Amino acid sequence: MLNIVTLGILSIAVGFLGSLTGLGGASILVPILVLFGIPVKEAIACGMVAIIATSSGSASSFVRERIANVRVAMYLEMFTIVGAIAGATITTVVAPVLLYFFFAAFLLTSFVGLRRSMSGFVPAERQDRLSRWLKLEGSYYDVAEGKEIGYRVNNALPGGFGMMLAGLAAGMLGIGAGAFKVTVQENVLRMPPKVSSTTSNFIIGMTALGGASVYFFSGLLNLTLMAPMAVGATIGAIIGGRVLNRLSTRVLRIMFFVIIVYLIVQMVYKGVTAI
Amino acid sequence: MSAPDRGTRIEPMISWLLIGGVGVSLALEVAGMVLFYLTYGNLNITQDAAVFIRGHDFFSFIYSVFSGRFHDALPLTLMTAGLIVLMLTPFLRVISSAVWFAVVRNFKYVVITLFVLIVLTLSLRLH
């Protein structure tokens, strides 16, 4: 049966898998907790808090190496935080059964990431007026290519609203919604993949705080759940980040696919049986 | 990274803030869990009302926890303190970013950062 130690160990394993597959720990942990009979809203509230730890822990090195763009992140956080607060508020009042289906549906958006990584990055030729005014641009040193890569962010306003949707889903489901954020950043905002995934990771911590602020006094935050989840998932994510480069992309793809399909089936099953 | 830029950049400060906040928070959680075991002799995940966070708003809650008026047992107080530090980490990150943007006179970003800060503060205050 699940106790603080087993949940801690489970969270390490999940944090590890979450960081390898790019799914993030919470989107795997929330359905697993539900499987163990934890009320779905409690699982979501604790997931939201655990994300602050995993995201902030792993973002610190991306920020230091200046791959994540702090200015772009600040701009986009205006949108994600409003979305997250709205999403979390919805979850506190909505019928739990709906959350199973929302969760399963949102996991489907993770598949978009699979196609994305196949195509190369083409920088935007020109910037719209708002992006230019906000100086949404930057450069980073790409180790694999051995050179400084400059980029200009485009479509600041539609991109912002896309991020608001990501924040809404994150706040509602207690997850980072990283795959969705990255999709918006690459396809709408035209950010290079590495800048996009690291900036998304940085933003997730703030978005999660917006969601957590709503859950804080909702009576859903269980300390005996939250503590092992936060500690375990962060340790797992740190280990995952270190071995990521040693695993083949093919193995990662297969793992990703199996996990997502399993989680979707489980949440739908739970939803259907709860009706 | 060009060396002369280093001292004037925001990134190292944010990086340390994040790693420090998460480190302290997780240490408090681990200490809380160990004491939980020593106090109660088990490590069960419970639905007992005492393990759920309750109160009115984040800031007065912090005050009550750290001024010792929090009546829960020490293990739960430590876990709560860890949670508070964890939530304060991104919050302090926004405050320090706002100050930094003001120092480098990037007023557009001062406004953007203040917007995030105000929304966050209101949400922490009202919920």
PDB file of N, CA, C and O in Angstrom, chain B residues 4 23 30 32 35 37 44 46 59-61 63 68 73 76 83 86 88 90 97 108 110 115 120-121 127:
ATOM      1  N   PRO B   4      32.792  40.272 -19.548  1.00  0.00           N
ATOM      2  CA  PRO B   4      32.429  41.565 -18.985  1.00  0.00           C
ATOM      3  C   PRO B   4      30.934  41.676 -18.643  1.00  0.00           C
ATOM      4  O   PRO B   4      30.558  42.448 -17.784  1.00  0.00           O
ATOM      5  N   GLY B  23      16.342  23.935  -2.482  1.00  0.00           N
ATOM      6  CA  GLY B  23      17.175  23.168  -1.555  1.00  0.00           C
ATOM      7  C   GLY B  23      16.661  23.275  -0.120  1.00  0.00           C
ATOM      8  O   GLY B  23      16.461  22.259   0.560  1.00  0.00           O
ATOM      9  N   VAL B  30      12.117  16.875   4.046  1.00  0.00           N
ATOM     10  CA  VAL B  30      12.749  15.627   4.477  1.00  0.00           C
ATOM     11  C   VAL B  30      12.796  15.572   6.007  1.00  0.00           C
ATOM     12  O   VAL B  30      12.426  14.567   6.628  1.00  0.00           O
ATOM     13  N   GLY B  32      10.853  17.081   8.070  1.00  0.00           N
ATOM     14  CA  GLY B  32       9.469  16.893   8.521  1.00  0.00           C
ATOM     15  C   GLY B  32       9.040  15.434   8.441  1.00  0.00           C
ATOM     16  O   GLY B  32       8.415  14.898   9.351  1.00  0.00           O
ATOM     17  N   LEU B  35      10.877  13.351  11.143  1.00  0.00           N
ATOM     18  CA  LEU B  35      10.265  13.605  12.456  1.00  0.00           C
ATOM     19  C   LEU B  35       8.857  13.017  12.553  1.00  0.00           C
ATOM     20  O   LEU B  35       8.431  12.587  13.612  1.00  0.00           O
ATOM     21  N   TYR B  37       7.918  10.271  11.250  1.00  0.00           N
ATOM     22  CA  TYR B  37       8.101   8.855  11.580  1.00  0.00           C
ATOM     23  C   TYR B  37       8.478   8.690  13.053  1.00  0.00           C
ATOM     24  O   TYR B  37       7.932   7.841  13.761  1.00  0.00           O
ATOM     25  N   ASN B  44       2.266   6.634   7.283  1.00  0.00           N
ATOM     26  CA  ASN B  44       1.052   6.491   6.482  1.00  0.00           C
ATOM     27  C   ASN B  44       0.607   7.813   5.865  1.00  0.00           C
ATOM     28  O   ASN B  44       0.729   8.864   6.485  1.00  0.00           O
ATOM     29  N   THR B  46      -2.259   9.992   5.284  1.00  0.00           N
ATOM     30  CA  THR B  46      -3.519   9.995   6.014  1.00  0.00           C
ATOM     31  C   THR B  46      -4.482  11.052   5.478  1.00  0.00           C
ATOM     32  O   THR B  46      -4.073  12.015   4.819  1.00  0.00           O
ATOM     33  N   PHE B  59      -0.167  35.170   3.313  1.00  0.00           N
ATOM     34  CA  PHE B  59       0.780  35.987   4.062  1.00  0.00           C
ATOM     35  C   PHE B  59       0.518  35.953   5.568  1.00  0.00           C
ATOM     36  O   PHE B  59       1.453  35.843   6.364  1.00  0.00           O
ATOM     37  N   SER B  60      -0.758  36.006   5.977  1.00  0.00           N
ATOM     38  CA  SER B  60      -1.007  35.927   7.412  1.00  0.00           C
ATOM     39  C   SER B  60      -0.745  34.505   7.910  1.00  0.00           C
ATOM     40  O   SER B  60      -0.386  34.290   9.069  1.00  0.00           O
ATOM     41  N   PHE B  61      -0.895  33.535   7.006  1.00  0.00           N
ATOM     42  CA  PHE B  61      -0.582  32.149   7.346  1.00  0.00           C
ATOM     43  C   PHE B  61       0.915  32.012   7.651  1.00  0.00           C
ATOM     44  O   PHE B  61       1.307  31.405   8.643  1.00  0.00           O
ATOM     45  N   TYR B  63       2.891  34.313   8.654  1.00  0.00           N
ATOM     46  CA  TYR B  63       3.144  35.001   9.916  1.00  0.00           C
ATOM     47  C   TYR B  63       2.798  34.092  11.095  1.00  0.00           C
ATOM     48  O   TYR B  63       3.565  33.954  12.043  1.00  0.00           O
ATOM     49  N   GLY B  68       5.033  31.076  15.654  1.00  0.00           N
ATOM     50  CA  GLY B  68       4.829  30.007  16.626  1.00  0.00           C
ATOM     51  C   GLY B  68       3.392  29.837  17.089  1.00  0.00           C
ATOM     52  O   GLY B  68       3.108  29.100  18.019  1.00  0.00           O
ATOM     53  N   ALA B  73       1.676  19.790  15.306  1.00  0.00           N
ATOM     54  CA  ALA B  73       2.893  19.148  15.782  1.00  0.00           C
ATOM     55  C   ALA B  73       4.078  19.575  14.914  1.00  0.00           C
ATOM     56  O   ALA B  73       3.895  19.988  13.773  1.00  0.00           O
ATOM     57  N   LEU B  76       4.579  18.395  11.144  1.00  0.00           N
ATOM     58  CA  LEU B  76       3.690  19.040  10.172  1.00  0.00           C
ATOM     59  C   LEU B  76       4.070  20.504   9.977  1.00  0.00           C
ATOM     60  O   LEU B  76       3.952  21.049   8.882  1.00  0.00           O
ATOM     61  N   LEU B  83       6.770  23.923   2.436  1.00  0.00           N
ATOM     62  CA  LEU B  83       5.804  24.324   1.402  1.00  0.00           C
ATOM     63  C   LEU B  83       5.833  25.839   1.196  1.00  0.00           C
ATOM     64  O   LEU B  83       5.828  26.329   0.067  1.00  0.00           O
ATOM     65  N   LEU B  86       8.953  26.866  -0.583  1.00  0.00           N
ATOM     66  CA  LEU B  86       8.828  26.476  -1.990  1.00  0.00           C
ATOM     67  C   LEU B  86       7.973  27.483  -2.753  1.00  0.00           C
ATOM     68  O   LEU B  86       8.311  27.898  -3.857  1.00  0.00           O
ATOM     69  N   LEU B  88       7.423  30.555  -1.894  1.00  0.00           N
ATOM     70  CA  LEU B  88       8.052  31.882  -1.894  1.00  0.00           C
ATOM     71  C   LEU B  88       9.164  31.981  -2.947  1.00  0.00           C
ATOM     72  O   LEU B  88       9.518  33.078  -3.365  1.00  0.00           O
ATOM     73  N   PRO B  90       9.469  31.117  -6.353  1.00  0.00           N
ATOM     74  CA  PRO B  90       9.130  31.861  -7.575  1.00  0.00           C
ATOM     75  C   PRO B  90       8.638  33.274  -7.274  1.00  0.00           C
ATOM     76  O   PRO B  90       8.844  34.192  -8.066  1.00  0.00           O
ATOM     77  N   SER B  97      13.336  40.120  -9.973  1.00  0.00           N
ATOM     78  CA  SER B  97      13.388  40.504 -11.392  1.00  0.00           C
ATOM     79  C   SER B  97      12.887  41.934 -11.571  1.00  0.00           C
ATOM     80  O   SER B  97      13.460  42.708 -12.336  1.00  0.00           O
ATOM     81  N   LYS B 108       9.717  48.962 -19.551  1.00  0.00           N
ATOM     82  CA  LYS B 108       8.684  48.098 -20.137  1.00  0.00           C
ATOM     83  C   LYS B 108       8.586  46.815 -19.322  1.00  0.00           C
ATOM     84  O   LYS B 108       7.508  46.328 -19.008  1.00  0.00           O
ATOM     85  N   VAL B 110       9.708  46.362 -16.272  1.00  0.00           N
ATOM     86  CA  VAL B 110       9.284  46.628 -14.894  1.00  0.00           C
ATOM     87  C   VAL B 110       7.763  46.489 -14.839  1.00  0.00           C
ATOM     88  O   VAL B 110       7.209  45.830 -13.950  1.00  0.00           O
ATOM     89  N   PHE B 115       3.054  43.448 -13.219  1.00  0.00           N
ATOM     90  CA  PHE B 115       1.742  42.860 -13.504  1.00  0.00           C
ATOM     91  C   PHE B 115       1.675  41.443 -12.932  1.00  0.00           C
ATOM     92  O   PHE B 115       0.745  41.085 -12.208  1.00  0.00           O
ATOM     93  N   LEU B 120      -0.160  37.679  -8.814  1.00  0.00           N
ATOM     94  CA  LEU B 120       0.237  36.624  -7.870  1.00  0.00           C
ATOM     95  C   LEU B 120      -0.108  36.994  -6.437  1.00  0.00           C
ATOM     96  O   LEU B 120      -0.664  36.197  -5.688  1.00  0.00           O
ATOM     97  N   THR B 121       0.236  38.240  -6.069  1.00  0.00           N
ATOM     98  CA  THR B 121      -0.003  38.687  -4.701  1.00  0.00           C
ATOM     99  C   THR B 121      -1.490  38.664  -4.389  1.00  0.00           C
ATOM    100  O   THR B 121      -1.907  38.185  -3.331  1.00  0.00           O
ATOM    101  N   HIS B 127      -7.025  33.900  -1.696  1.00  0.00           N
ATOM    102  CA  HIS B 127      -7.484  32.516  -1.633  1.00  0.00           C
ATOM    103  C   HIS B 127      -7.248  31.872  -0.272  1.00  0.00           C
ATOM    104  O   HIS B 127      -6.389  32.288   0.445  1.00  0.00           O
TER     105      HIS B 127
END
